[in-house]
């Protein structure tokens, strides 16, 4: 059907916390005490979060935060000194090789 129902908008009387522009409607009910942003500021905020460092193309994977650990791979026993996530302690940790192998076999299954 060609009828695209518009998103429900809530009439508000707010000001963008970023640029101060008047906002008369929002696609959600504003929470009191919470800053509201206009479409432009929202987009800028989102772009910034996506890691726009301002640079031409070549968006290589930035250095991920690594956590220093002192663990052993539950698969092959290799020493693991850093992880891209904080280990929970109750879960086995695998080295990259074992992870790749696990992923490969899972996909083949
Ligand atoms: Zn704004
Ligand atoms: Zn391993």
PDB file of C-alpha atoms and ligand atoms in Angstrom:
ATOM      1  CA  UNK A   1       0.000   0.000   0.000  1.00  0.00           C
ATOM      2  CA  UNK A   2       1.276   3.446  -0.823  1.00  0.00           C
ATOM      3  CA  UNK A   3      -0.108   4.849   2.362  1.00  0.00           C
ATOM      4  CA  UNK A   4       2.798   5.448   4.661  1.00  0.00           C
ATOM      5  CA  UNK A   5       1.387   6.420   7.981  1.00  0.00           C
ATOM      6  CA  UNK A   6       3.425   9.225   9.519  1.00  0.00           C
ATOM      7  CA  UNK A   7       5.178   8.610  12.746  1.00  0.00           C
ATOM      8  CA  UNK A   8       3.270   9.770  15.743  1.00  0.00           C
ATOM      9  CA  UNK A   9       4.559  13.108  16.918  1.00  0.00           C
ATOM     10  CA  UNK A  10       4.108  14.617  20.321  1.00  0.00           C
ATOM     11  CA  UNK A  11       3.587  18.356  20.517  1.00  0.00           C
ATOM     12  CA  UNK A  12       6.155  19.893  22.801  1.00  0.00           C
ATOM     13  CA  UNK A  13       7.470  23.274  23.733  1.00  0.00           C
ATOM     14  CA  UNK A  14      11.160  22.690  24.090  1.00  0.00           C
ATOM     15  CA  UNK A  15      14.448  24.086  22.977  1.00  0.00           C
ATOM     16  CA  UNK A  16      17.297  22.112  21.490  1.00  0.00           C
ATOM     17  CA  UNK A  17      19.941  21.649  24.145  1.00  0.00           C
ATOM     18  CA  UNK A  18      22.557  21.864  21.446  1.00  0.00           C
ATOM     19  CA  UNK A  19      21.766  24.880  19.303  1.00  0.00           C
ATOM     20  CA  UNK A  20      18.771  26.391  21.087  1.00  0.00           C
ATOM     21  CA  UNK A  21      16.391  26.045  18.176  1.00  0.00           C
ATOM     22  CA  UNK A  22      12.718  25.767  19.118  1.00  0.00           C
ATOM     23  CA  UNK A  23      11.302  22.265  19.004  1.00  0.00           C
ATOM     24  CA  UNK A  24       7.568  22.005  18.639  1.00  0.00           C
ATOM     25  CA  UNK A  25       7.209  18.292  18.175  1.00  0.00           C
ATOM     26  CA  UNK A  26       9.071  15.138  18.958  1.00  0.00           C
ATOM     27  CA  UNK A  27       8.725  11.539  17.784  1.00  0.00           C
ATOM     28  CA  UNK A  28       8.684  10.528  21.425  1.00  0.00           C
ATOM     29  CA  UNK A  29       7.332  11.829  24.668  1.00  0.00           C
ATOM     30  CA  UNK A  30      10.006  14.002  26.233  1.00  0.00           C
ATOM     31  CA  UNK A  31      11.216  13.100  29.671  1.00  0.00           C
ATOM     32  CA  UNK A  32      11.222  15.976  32.093  1.00  0.00           C
ATOM     33  CA  UNK A  33      14.713  17.065  32.985  1.00  0.00           C
ATOM     34  CA  UNK A  34      16.250  15.433  29.984  1.00  0.00           C
ATOM     35  CA  UNK A  35      17.807  17.539  27.259  1.00  0.00           C
ATOM     36  CA  UNK A  36      16.169  17.406  23.866  1.00  0.00           C
ATOM     37  CA  UNK A  37      18.005  17.877  20.619  1.00  0.00           C
ATOM     38  CA  UNK A  38      16.845  18.986  17.230  1.00  0.00           C
ATOM     39  CA  UNK A  39      17.219  16.739  14.214  1.00  0.00           C
ATOM     40  CA  UNK A  40      20.472  18.370  13.171  1.00  0.00           C
ATOM     41  CA  UNK A  41      22.086  18.086  16.566  1.00  0.00           C
ATOM     42  CA  UNK A  42      20.868  14.547  16.888  1.00  0.00           C
ATOM     43  CA  UNK A  43      22.485  13.608  13.624  1.00  0.00           C
ATOM     44  CA  UNK A  44      25.726  15.312  14.566  1.00  0.00           C
ATOM     45  CA  UNK A  45      25.739  13.525  17.856  1.00  0.00           C
ATOM     46  CA  UNK A  46      25.195  10.198  16.170  1.00  0.00           C
ATOM     47  CA  UNK A  47      27.900  10.855  13.613  1.00  0.00           C
ATOM     48  CA  UNK A  48      30.324  11.718  16.324  1.00  0.00           C
ATOM     49  CA  UNK A  49      29.549   8.530  18.154  1.00  0.00           C
ATOM     50  CA  UNK A  50      30.215   6.542  15.039  1.00  0.00           C
ATOM     51  CA  UNK A  51      33.769   7.660  15.319  1.00  0.00           C
ATOM     52  CA  UNK A  52      34.076  10.425  12.820  1.00  0.00           C
ATOM     53  CA  UNK A  53      37.528  11.723  13.423  1.00  0.00           C
ATOM     54  CA  UNK A  54      37.315  13.781  10.320  1.00  0.00           C
ATOM     55  CA  UNK A  55      39.447  12.086   7.757  1.00  0.00           C
ATOM     56  CA  UNK A  56      39.095  10.954   4.216  1.00  0.00           C
ATOM     57  CA  UNK A  57      37.735   7.456   3.842  1.00  0.00           C
ATOM     58  CA  UNK A  58      39.800   4.467   4.874  1.00  0.00           C
ATOM     59  CA  UNK A  59      37.878   3.869   8.020  1.00  0.00           C
ATOM     60  CA  UNK A  60      40.184   1.315   9.497  1.00  0.00           C
ATOM     61  CA  UNK A  61      39.211  -0.438  12.649  1.00  0.00           C
ATOM     62  CA  UNK A  62      40.388   1.863  15.347  1.00  0.00           C
ATOM     63  CA  UNK A  63      42.356   0.413  18.177  1.00  0.00           C
ATOM     64  CA  UNK A  64      39.881  -1.391  20.290  1.00  0.00           C
ATOM     65  CA  UNK A  65      40.182  -1.029  24.001  1.00  0.00           C
ATOM     66  CA  UNK A  66      41.979  -4.043  25.373  1.00  0.00           C
ATOM     67  CA  UNK A  67      41.873  -5.339  28.894  1.00  0.00           C
ATOM     68  CA  UNK A  68      45.011  -6.734  30.416  1.00  0.00           C
ATOM     69  CA  UNK A  69      44.372 -10.230  31.662  1.00  0.00           C
ATOM     70  CA  UNK A  70      46.333 -13.182  32.855  1.00  0.00           C
ATOM     71  CA  UNK A  71      44.467 -16.169  31.514  1.00  0.00           C
ATOM     72  CA  UNK A  72      44.910 -19.337  29.578  1.00  0.00           C
ATOM     73  CA  UNK A  73      43.001 -20.392  26.508  1.00  0.00           C
ATOM     74  CA  UNK A  74      40.408 -22.967  27.487  1.00  0.00           C
ATOM     75  CA  UNK A  75      41.065 -24.708  24.203  1.00  0.00           C
ATOM     76  CA  UNK A  76      44.817 -25.013  23.751  1.00  0.00           C
ATOM     77  CA  UNK A  77      46.221 -23.545  26.945  1.00  0.00           C
ATOM     78  CA  UNK A  78      47.967 -20.672  25.250  1.00  0.00           C
ATOM     79  CA  UNK A  79      48.602 -17.704  27.501  1.00  0.00           C
ATOM     80  CA  UNK A  80      46.242 -14.806  26.956  1.00  0.00           C
ATOM     81  CA  UNK A  81      47.459 -11.435  28.118  1.00  0.00           C
ATOM     82  CA  UNK A  82      44.793  -9.179  26.730  1.00  0.00           C
ATOM     83  CA  UNK A  83      41.190  -9.344  25.695  1.00  0.00           C
ATOM     84  CA  UNK A  84      38.891  -6.957  23.826  1.00  0.00           C
ATOM     85  CA  UNK A  85      36.408  -7.354  26.657  1.00  0.00           C
ATOM     86  CA  UNK A  86      36.448  -7.673  30.376  1.00  0.00           C
ATOM     87  CA  UNK A  87      36.442 -11.353  31.260  1.00  0.00           C
ATOM     88  CA  UNK A  88      33.602 -12.356  33.507  1.00  0.00           C
ATOM     89  CA  UNK A  89      35.529 -15.089  35.215  1.00  0.00           C
ATOM     90  CA  UNK A  90      32.853 -17.740  34.930  1.00  0.00           C
ATOM     91  CA  UNK A  91      33.267 -18.200  31.222  1.00  0.00           C
ATOM     92  CA  UNK A  92      36.038 -19.961  29.396  1.00  0.00           C
ATOM     93  CA  UNK A  93      38.268 -17.723  27.350  1.00  0.00           C
ATOM     94  CA  UNK A  94      39.719 -18.801  24.048  1.00  0.00           C
ATOM     95  CA  UNK A  95      42.652 -17.541  22.054  1.00  0.00           C
ATOM     96  CA  UNK A  96      42.131 -16.168  18.593  1.00  0.00           C
ATOM     97  CA  UNK A  97      43.079 -19.410  16.930  1.00  0.00           C
ATOM     98  CA  UNK A  98      40.589 -21.433  18.922  1.00  0.00           C
ATOM     99  CA  UNK A  99      37.924 -18.771  18.462  1.00  0.00           C
ATOM    100  CA  UNK A 100      38.418 -18.851  14.726  1.00  0.00           C
ATOM    101  CA  UNK A 101      38.288 -22.636  14.748  1.00  0.00           C
ATOM    102  CA  UNK A 102      35.121 -22.595  16.828  1.00  0.00           C
ATOM    103  CA  UNK A 103      33.520 -20.061  14.569  1.00  0.00           C
ATOM    104  CA  UNK A 104      34.536 -22.021  11.501  1.00  0.00           C
ATOM    105  CA  UNK A 105      33.072 -25.262  12.795  1.00  0.00           C
ATOM    106  CA  UNK A 106      29.908 -23.509  13.902  1.00  0.00           C
ATOM    107  CA  UNK A 107      29.416 -22.154  10.445  1.00  0.00           C
ATOM    108  CA  UNK A 108      30.066 -25.510   8.868  1.00  0.00           C
ATOM    109  CA  UNK A 109      27.594 -27.235  11.136  1.00  0.00           C
TER     110      UNK A 109
HETATM  111 ZN1  LIG B   1      20.041  21.672  17.695  1.00  0.00          ZN
HETATM  112 ZN1  LIG B   2      43.523 -21.643  22.009  1.00  0.00          ZN
END
